[in-house]
Amino acid sequence: MPLLISSPFDYIPPAAPHFTQLEQSTATLFNTTKLINMEQVNNRQIVLKNYVNGFPKESDMILESSATINLKLPEGCDNAVLVKNLYLSCDPYMRMRMTVTEGAYFEPFTPGLPLQGYGVSKVVDSRLSNFKKGDLVWGETGWEEYSIISPPKTLFKIQHTDVPLSYYTGILGMAGMTAYVGFYEICAPKKGEYVFVSAAAGAVGQLVGQFAKLLGCYVVGSAGTKEKVDLLKNKYGFDEAFNYKEEKDLTAALKRYFPDGIDIYFENVGGKMLEAVLSNMRLYGRIAACGMISQYNLEQGDGVSNLVFMVTKRLRMQGFIIGDHYDMYPKYLEMIIPLIKQGKICYVEDFEEGLENAPAALIGLFSGKNVGKQVVVLARE
């Protein structure tokens, strides 16, 4: 039986420490299960056309407009919820699920079926006692207007509705938890330390920088446009920020901003940025390896030539998957909700309206098109 945590939310933890595909697509369920004669509605979906090599394109995904769904769970579907999806989260890790990768922590998407990711939804029907019709939830769902989630391995009931619901795709959802765990738990920061955040204007980076400033650290972030650099310094409160695309020598750039070295690096990029950081780390520095977006579209990843600094500088670099840490969500909410309400944390979102625009929104992550957390709006309840 799944563990149920009743306060301050209801949560069914993942069965394994990796992302899992929804057990069955809506189409499969309705082809194999006897239906109850209820209202049937259109259910548009974003379907993966085929596995992707190299940089993904919008044409790798298809808007399927002919699917339909009944607004009542079918007979025999006892461990499931039916939800109406309101907001979908665009996240870099989804690119990795577009390819079959040996040893990956996630299952790949299935060509011909809807993509899956994090989202905010409203329960339409439920066969589970801890989810009722009308409940607002966030967690893993399908890239479609309605989803049958069976069983709901990663699904949280939303209790705090006096903040924007879209926040549960980001600051109050997976991205927020990623920033919290990576910075506080993995990096174990101390007041006054020197912190560098790559991809700092993204969904996770913007929070890491603000957490570090609240703790009293010196914080520098990198981003890919002047607009984002200005945002880091003028809205998020970073001490300094730079456009990595304008730097011919990343090692020299980091030396300029960190003449005494870096204590903590929050890694979102990988490749040449990681190499430059290793050269600038201080003794006993810590690196939280959250992601490496520069590597996701490469058939052959970049090598790092100076790993010897891990030894000589006595560094600790730790990768982490947020699915291993959702037991800390209550603790995170206790910290972040007051900070939001007191105006001590700000969060920038980039909205794209309509399911038909979801592929472009997702692809835009890899060219830096988004400013802040990329969210696709399907319905506002």
Coordinates of C-alpha atoms in Angstrom, one line a residue:
M1 CA 0.0 0.0 0.0
P2 CA 1.3 3.5 -0.8
L3 CA 2.3 5.8 2.1
L4 CA -0.1 8.6 2.5
I5 CA 1.0 11.9 4.2
S6 CA -1.9 14.0 5.2
S7 CA -0.3 17.2 6.3
P8 CA 0.2 19.7 4.8
F9 CA -0.6 17.8 1.6
D10 CA -1.5 14.3 0.4
Y11 CA 1.3 12.7 -1.5
I12 CA 1.9 9.2 -3.0
P13 CA 5.7 8.9 -3.3
P14 CA 7.3 7.4 -6.4
A15 CA 7.7 3.6 -6.5
A16 CA 11.3 4.0 -7.6
P17 CA 13.8 6.9 -7.6
H18 CA 13.3 7.8 -11.3
F19 CA 10.7 9.4 -13.4
T20 CA 8.2 6.9 -14.7
Q21 CA 5.9 7.1 -17.7
L22 CA 2.2 7.1 -17.0
E23 CA 1.2 3.4 -16.9
Q24 CA -1.2 3.7 -19.8
S25 CA -2.2 6.4 -22.1
T26 CA -5.8 7.5 -22.3
A27 CA -6.2 5.9 -25.7
T28 CA -4.9 2.5 -24.4
L29 CA -7.2 2.6 -21.4
F30 CA -10.2 3.3 -23.5
N31 CA -9.4 0.6 -26.0
T32 CA -9.0 -2.1 -23.4
T33 CA -11.6 -1.2 -20.8
K34 CA -15.4 -1.3 -20.9
L35 CA -16.6 2.3 -20.9
I36 CA -19.4 3.8 -18.8
N37 CA -21.8 5.8 -21.0
M38 CA -20.9 9.3 -19.9
E39 CA -20.2 12.6 -21.6
Q40 CA -17.4 12.4 -24.2
V41 CA -15.3 15.4 -25.0
N42 CA -12.4 16.2 -27.3
N43 CA -8.9 15.5 -25.9
R44 CA -6.2 17.2 -27.9
Q45 CA -2.7 15.7 -27.3
I46 CA 0.9 16.5 -28.0
V47 CA 2.3 13.2 -29.3
L48 CA 6.0 12.2 -29.9
K49 CA 6.4 11.5 -33.6
N50 CA 9.6 9.5 -33.3
Y51 CA 12.8 9.3 -31.2
V52 CA 15.0 12.3 -31.7
N53 CA 18.7 12.6 -32.6
G54 CA 20.5 15.9 -32.1
F55 CA 18.6 19.2 -31.6
P56 CA 14.8 18.6 -31.3
K57 CA 12.4 20.3 -33.6
E58 CA 8.7 21.2 -33.3
S59 CA 8.0 18.7 -36.1
D60 CA 9.2 15.9 -33.8
M61 CA 5.9 16.4 -32.0
I62 CA 2.4 16.3 -33.4
L63 CA -0.8 17.9 -32.2
E64 CA -3.3 15.1 -32.3
S65 CA -6.8 16.6 -32.4
S66 CA -9.0 13.5 -33.0
A67 CA -8.7 11.8 -29.6
T68 CA -11.7 11.8 -27.2
I69 CA -12.3 10.9 -23.6
N70 CA -15.2 10.2 -21.3
L71 CA -15.4 12.4 -18.2
K72 CA -15.8 9.4 -16.0
L73 CA -13.3 6.8 -15.2
P74 CA -13.9 3.5 -17.0
E75 CA -15.0 0.4 -15.1
G76 CA -12.1 -1.6 -13.8
C77 CA -9.9 1.4 -13.5
D78 CA -9.7 1.4 -9.7
N79 CA -6.3 2.9 -8.9
A80 CA -6.6 6.1 -10.9
V81 CA -7.6 9.7 -11.2
L82 CA -8.9 11.6 -14.2
V83 CA -7.7 15.1 -14.4
K84 CA -8.2 18.2 -16.5
N85 CA -4.8 19.7 -17.2
L86 CA -4.5 23.5 -16.5
Y87 CA -0.8 24.3 -16.8
L88 CA 2.0 22.2 -18.2
S89 CA 5.7 22.6 -17.2
C90 CA 8.4 22.7 -19.9
D91 CA 11.6 21.2 -18.4
P92 CA 15.0 20.4 -20.0
Y93 CA 15.0 16.8 -18.8
M94 CA 12.1 16.1 -21.2
R95 CA 14.6 16.2 -24.0
M96 CA 16.4 13.2 -22.6
R97 CA 13.1 11.3 -22.6
M98 CA 12.8 11.8 -26.4
T99 CA 15.7 9.4 -26.9
V100 CA 16.4 5.8 -25.7
T101 CA 19.3 6.2 -23.4
E102 CA 21.1 3.3 -21.8
G103 CA 21.3 3.5 -18.0
A104 CA 18.9 6.5 -17.8
Y105 CA 17.0 7.2 -14.6
F106 CA 13.7 7.7 -16.6
E107 CA 11.7 5.8 -19.1
P108 CA 11.7 7.3 -22.6
F109 CA 8.6 8.6 -24.1
T110 CA 6.8 6.3 -26.5
P111 CA 6.4 7.4 -30.1
G112 CA 2.7 7.7 -31.0
L113 CA 1.7 8.5 -27.4
P114 CA 1.4 11.8 -25.5
L115 CA 4.5 13.3 -23.9
Q116 CA 4.5 13.4 -20.1
G117 CA 5.8 16.0 -17.7
Y118 CA 4.9 18.0 -14.7
G119 CA 1.7 20.0 -14.6
V120 CA -1.1 21.5 -12.6
S121 CA -4.5 19.8 -12.9
K122 CA -8.0 19.6 -11.5
V123 CA -9.5 16.2 -10.6
V124 CA -12.5 15.4 -12.7
D125 CA -13.1 11.8 -11.3
S126 CA -11.2 9.7 -8.8
R127 CA -11.2 6.1 -7.5
L128 CA -8.8 7.0 -4.7
S129 CA -9.9 8.2 -1.3
N130 CA -7.2 10.8 -1.0
F131 CA -8.2 12.6 -4.2
K132 CA -11.7 14.0 -4.7
K133 CA -13.5 15.6 -7.6
G134 CA -12.6 19.3 -7.7
D135 CA -9.2 18.9 -6.0
L136 CA -6.4 20.9 -7.5
V137 CA -3.2 18.8 -7.8
W138 CA 0.3 19.0 -9.3
G139 CA 2.6 16.3 -10.4
E140 CA 3.3 14.1 -13.4
T141 CA 0.6 14.2 -16.1
G142 CA 0.2 13.9 -19.8
W143 CA 0.7 16.6 -22.4
E144 CA -3.0 16.6 -23.3
E145 CA -6.2 18.3 -22.2
Y146 CA -7.3 15.4 -20.0
S147 CA -5.3 12.6 -18.5
I148 CA -6.0 9.4 -16.7
I149 CA -3.1 8.9 -14.2
S150 CA -2.9 5.2 -13.2
P151 CA -1.5 4.9 -10.6
P152 CA -0.6 8.4 -9.5
K153 CA 3.0 7.8 -8.5
T154 CA 3.9 11.5 -8.1
L155 CA 0.9 13.6 -7.4
F156 CA 0.4 16.2 -4.7
K157 CA -2.8 17.8 -3.5
I158 CA -2.6 21.6 -3.6
Q159 CA -3.5 23.2 -0.2
H160 CA -2.2 26.7 -0.7
T161 CA -4.5 28.3 -3.3
D162 CA -3.8 32.0 -2.3
V163 CA -0.8 32.0 -4.6
P164 CA -0.9 31.6 -8.4
L165 CA -1.7 28.1 -9.4
S166 CA 1.0 28.2 -12.1
Y167 CA 3.6 28.5 -9.3
Y168 CA 3.1 24.7 -8.8
T169 CA 4.8 24.1 -12.1
G170 CA 7.9 25.9 -10.7
I171 CA 8.6 27.6 -7.4
L172 CA 6.1 25.5 -5.5
G173 CA 6.7 22.4 -7.5
M174 CA 9.6 20.4 -9.0
A175 CA 11.8 23.4 -9.8
G176 CA 11.5 24.8 -6.4
M177 CA 12.2 21.5 -4.7
T178 CA 15.3 21.1 -7.0
A179 CA 16.7 24.5 -6.0
Y180 CA 16.0 23.8 -2.3
V181 CA 17.5 20.3 -2.2
G182 CA 20.5 21.1 -4.4
F183 CA 21.5 24.3 -2.5
Y184 CA 20.7 23.5 1.1
E185 CA 21.1 19.8 1.3
I186 CA 23.8 19.0 -1.3
C187 CA 25.9 22.2 -1.0
A188 CA 25.5 22.8 2.7
P189 CA 26.0 26.6 2.3
K190 CA 27.4 28.9 5.0
K191 CA 26.9 32.7 5.3
G192 CA 29.6 34.7 3.4
E193 CA 30.5 32.0 0.9
Y194 CA 31.0 32.6 -2.8
V195 CA 28.3 31.1 -5.0
F196 CA 28.1 30.7 -8.8
V197 CA 24.9 29.7 -10.6
S198 CA 24.9 28.8 -14.3
A199 CA 21.7 29.1 -16.3
A200 CA 20.8 31.4 -13.5
A201 CA 17.7 33.0 -15.1
G202 CA 15.9 29.7 -15.5
A203 CA 13.3 28.0 -13.4
V204 CA 15.8 26.6 -10.9
G205 CA 18.7 29.1 -11.1
Q206 CA 16.7 32.2 -10.2
L207 CA 15.7 30.5 -6.9
V208 CA 19.1 29.2 -6.0
G209 CA 20.5 32.7 -6.3
Q210 CA 17.8 34.2 -4.2
F211 CA 18.2 31.5 -1.5
A212 CA 22.0 32.2 -1.5
K213 CA 21.4 36.0 -1.0
L214 CA 19.0 35.4 1.8
L215 CA 21.7 33.4 3.5
G216 CA 24.2 36.2 3.1
C217 CA 26.3 34.7 0.3
Y218 CA 28.1 36.5 -2.5
V219 CA 26.3 35.4 -5.7
V220 CA 27.1 35.6 -9.4
G221 CA 25.0 34.1 -12.2
S222 CA 25.5 33.5 -15.9
A223 CA 22.8 33.8 -18.6
G224 CA 22.6 34.1 -22.3
T225 CA 21.2 37.5 -23.0
K226 CA 21.5 41.1 -21.7
E227 CA 17.8 41.0 -20.7
K228 CA 18.5 38.0 -18.5
V229 CA 21.7 39.5 -17.0
D230 CA 19.8 42.6 -16.1
L231 CA 17.0 40.5 -14.5
L232 CA 19.5 38.7 -12.4
K233 CA 21.0 41.8 -11.0
N234 CA 18.0 44.1 -10.8
K235 CA 15.2 41.8 -9.9
Y236 CA 16.7 38.7 -8.3
G237 CA 19.4 40.6 -6.4
F238 CA 22.5 38.8 -7.6
D239 CA 25.7 40.6 -6.8
E240 CA 26.9 40.2 -10.4
A241 CA 26.0 38.5 -13.6
F242 CA 27.4 38.0 -17.0
N243 CA 26.5 36.9 -20.5
Y244 CA 28.5 33.8 -21.2
K245 CA 28.0 34.2 -24.9
E246 CA 30.1 37.4 -24.8
E247 CA 33.0 35.8 -22.9
K248 CA 35.8 34.4 -25.1
D249 CA 37.5 32.8 -22.0
L250 CA 35.1 31.5 -19.4
T251 CA 37.9 30.6 -17.0
A252 CA 39.1 34.2 -17.1
A253 CA 35.6 35.5 -16.7
L254 CA 35.0 33.6 -13.5
K255 CA 38.4 34.7 -12.2
R256 CA 37.3 38.3 -12.8
Y257 CA 34.1 37.8 -10.7
F258 CA 35.6 35.4 -8.2
P259 CA 39.2 36.6 -7.6
D260 CA 39.3 34.5 -4.4
G261 CA 37.6 31.5 -5.9
I262 CA 34.2 29.8 -5.8
D263 CA 32.9 27.9 -2.7
I264 CA 29.7 26.6 -4.3
Y265 CA 28.7 25.9 -7.9
F266 CA 25.1 25.1 -8.8
E267 CA 25.6 23.2 -12.1
N268 CA 23.0 23.5 -14.8
V269 CA 25.1 23.6 -17.9
G270 CA 28.1 21.2 -18.0
G271 CA 30.7 21.1 -20.7
K272 CA 33.1 24.1 -21.0
M273 CA 31.3 25.9 -18.2
L274 CA 32.1 23.1 -15.8
E275 CA 35.7 23.0 -16.9
A276 CA 36.0 26.7 -16.3
V277 CA 34.4 26.4 -12.8
L278 CA 36.8 23.6 -11.7
S279 CA 39.7 25.9 -12.4
N280 CA 38.2 28.5 -10.1
M281 CA 37.0 26.4 -7.2
R282 CA 38.3 27.0 -3.7
L283 CA 39.6 24.2 -1.5
Y284 CA 36.8 22.0 -0.2
G285 CA 34.3 23.5 -2.6
R286 CA 31.0 21.9 -3.3
I287 CA 29.2 21.3 -6.6
A288 CA 25.5 20.3 -6.9
A289 CA 25.1 18.7 -10.4
C290 CA 21.5 19.5 -11.1
G291 CA 21.6 19.3 -14.9
M292 CA 23.8 19.8 -18.0
I293 CA 21.7 21.4 -20.6
S294 CA 24.6 22.0 -23.0
Q295 CA 25.0 18.3 -23.4
Y296 CA 21.4 17.1 -24.0
N297 CA 21.4 17.6 -27.8
L298 CA 24.9 16.3 -28.4
E299 CA 25.4 12.8 -29.9
Q300 CA 28.9 12.8 -28.3
G301 CA 29.1 14.7 -25.0
D302 CA 31.9 17.2 -24.2
G303 CA 34.8 15.9 -22.2
V304 CA 36.2 17.8 -19.1
S305 CA 40.0 18.0 -19.2
N306 CA 40.8 19.2 -15.7
L307 CA 39.1 16.7 -13.4
V308 CA 42.4 16.5 -11.5
F309 CA 41.2 19.6 -9.6
M310 CA 38.6 17.4 -7.9
V311 CA 41.5 15.8 -6.2
T312 CA 43.9 18.7 -5.6
K313 CA 41.3 21.0 -4.4
R314 CA 39.5 18.3 -2.4
L315 CA 36.2 19.1 -4.1
R316 CA 32.8 17.3 -3.6
M317 CA 30.6 17.1 -6.7
Q318 CA 27.2 15.3 -6.2
G319 CA 24.5 14.7 -8.7
F320 CA 20.9 14.4 -7.6
I321 CA 17.5 13.5 -8.9
I322 CA 14.6 15.3 -7.2
G323 CA 12.4 12.3 -7.2
D324 CA 14.6 10.9 -4.4
H325 CA 13.8 13.9 -2.1
Y326 CA 10.0 14.6 -2.2
D327 CA 9.8 13.5 1.4
M328 CA 11.2 17.0 2.1
Y329 CA 8.3 18.8 0.4
P330 CA 6.5 19.7 3.7
K331 CA 9.7 21.2 5.0
Y332 CA 10.2 23.2 1.8
L333 CA 6.6 24.5 1.9
E334 CA 7.1 25.7 5.5
M335 CA 10.1 27.8 4.3
I336 CA 9.0 29.0 0.9
I337 CA 5.3 30.0 1.4
P338 CA 6.1 32.7 4.0
L339 CA 8.9 34.1 1.8
I340 CA 6.6 34.4 -1.2
K341 CA 3.9 36.1 0.9
Q342 CA 6.4 38.5 2.5
G343 CA 7.8 39.4 -0.9
K344 CA 11.2 38.2 -0.1
I345 CA 11.3 35.8 -3.1
C346 CA 10.2 36.8 -6.5
Y347 CA 9.5 34.3 -9.4
V348 CA 9.4 35.1 -13.1
E349 CA 7.2 33.0 -15.4
D350 CA 7.1 32.9 -19.2
F351 CA 3.6 31.9 -20.4
E352 CA 2.7 30.3 -23.7
E353 CA -1.0 30.1 -24.3
G354 CA -2.6 26.9 -25.8
L355 CA -1.6 23.3 -26.1
E356 CA -0.8 23.8 -29.8
N357 CA 2.1 26.0 -28.8
A358 CA 3.6 23.6 -26.3
P359 CA 6.2 22.1 -28.7
A360 CA 7.6 25.5 -29.6
A361 CA 7.7 26.4 -25.9
L362 CA 9.6 23.2 -25.1
I363 CA 12.1 23.6 -27.9
G364 CA 12.7 27.2 -26.9
L365 CA 14.3 26.1 -23.7
F366 CA 17.4 24.9 -25.6
S367 CA 18.0 28.2 -27.4
G368 CA 17.3 30.4 -24.3
K369 CA 14.1 31.8 -25.7
N370 CA 12.3 31.7 -22.4
V371 CA 12.7 34.3 -19.6
G372 CA 12.1 32.6 -16.3
K373 CA 10.0 29.5 -15.8
Q374 CA 8.4 28.3 -19.1
V375 CA 4.7 27.4 -18.6
V376 CA 2.1 26.4 -21.1
V377 CA -1.5 27.5 -20.2
L378 CA -4.2 25.1 -21.3
A379 CA -7.0 26.4 -19.1
R380 CA -7.3 28.8 -16.1
E381 CA -9.8 26.4 -14.4

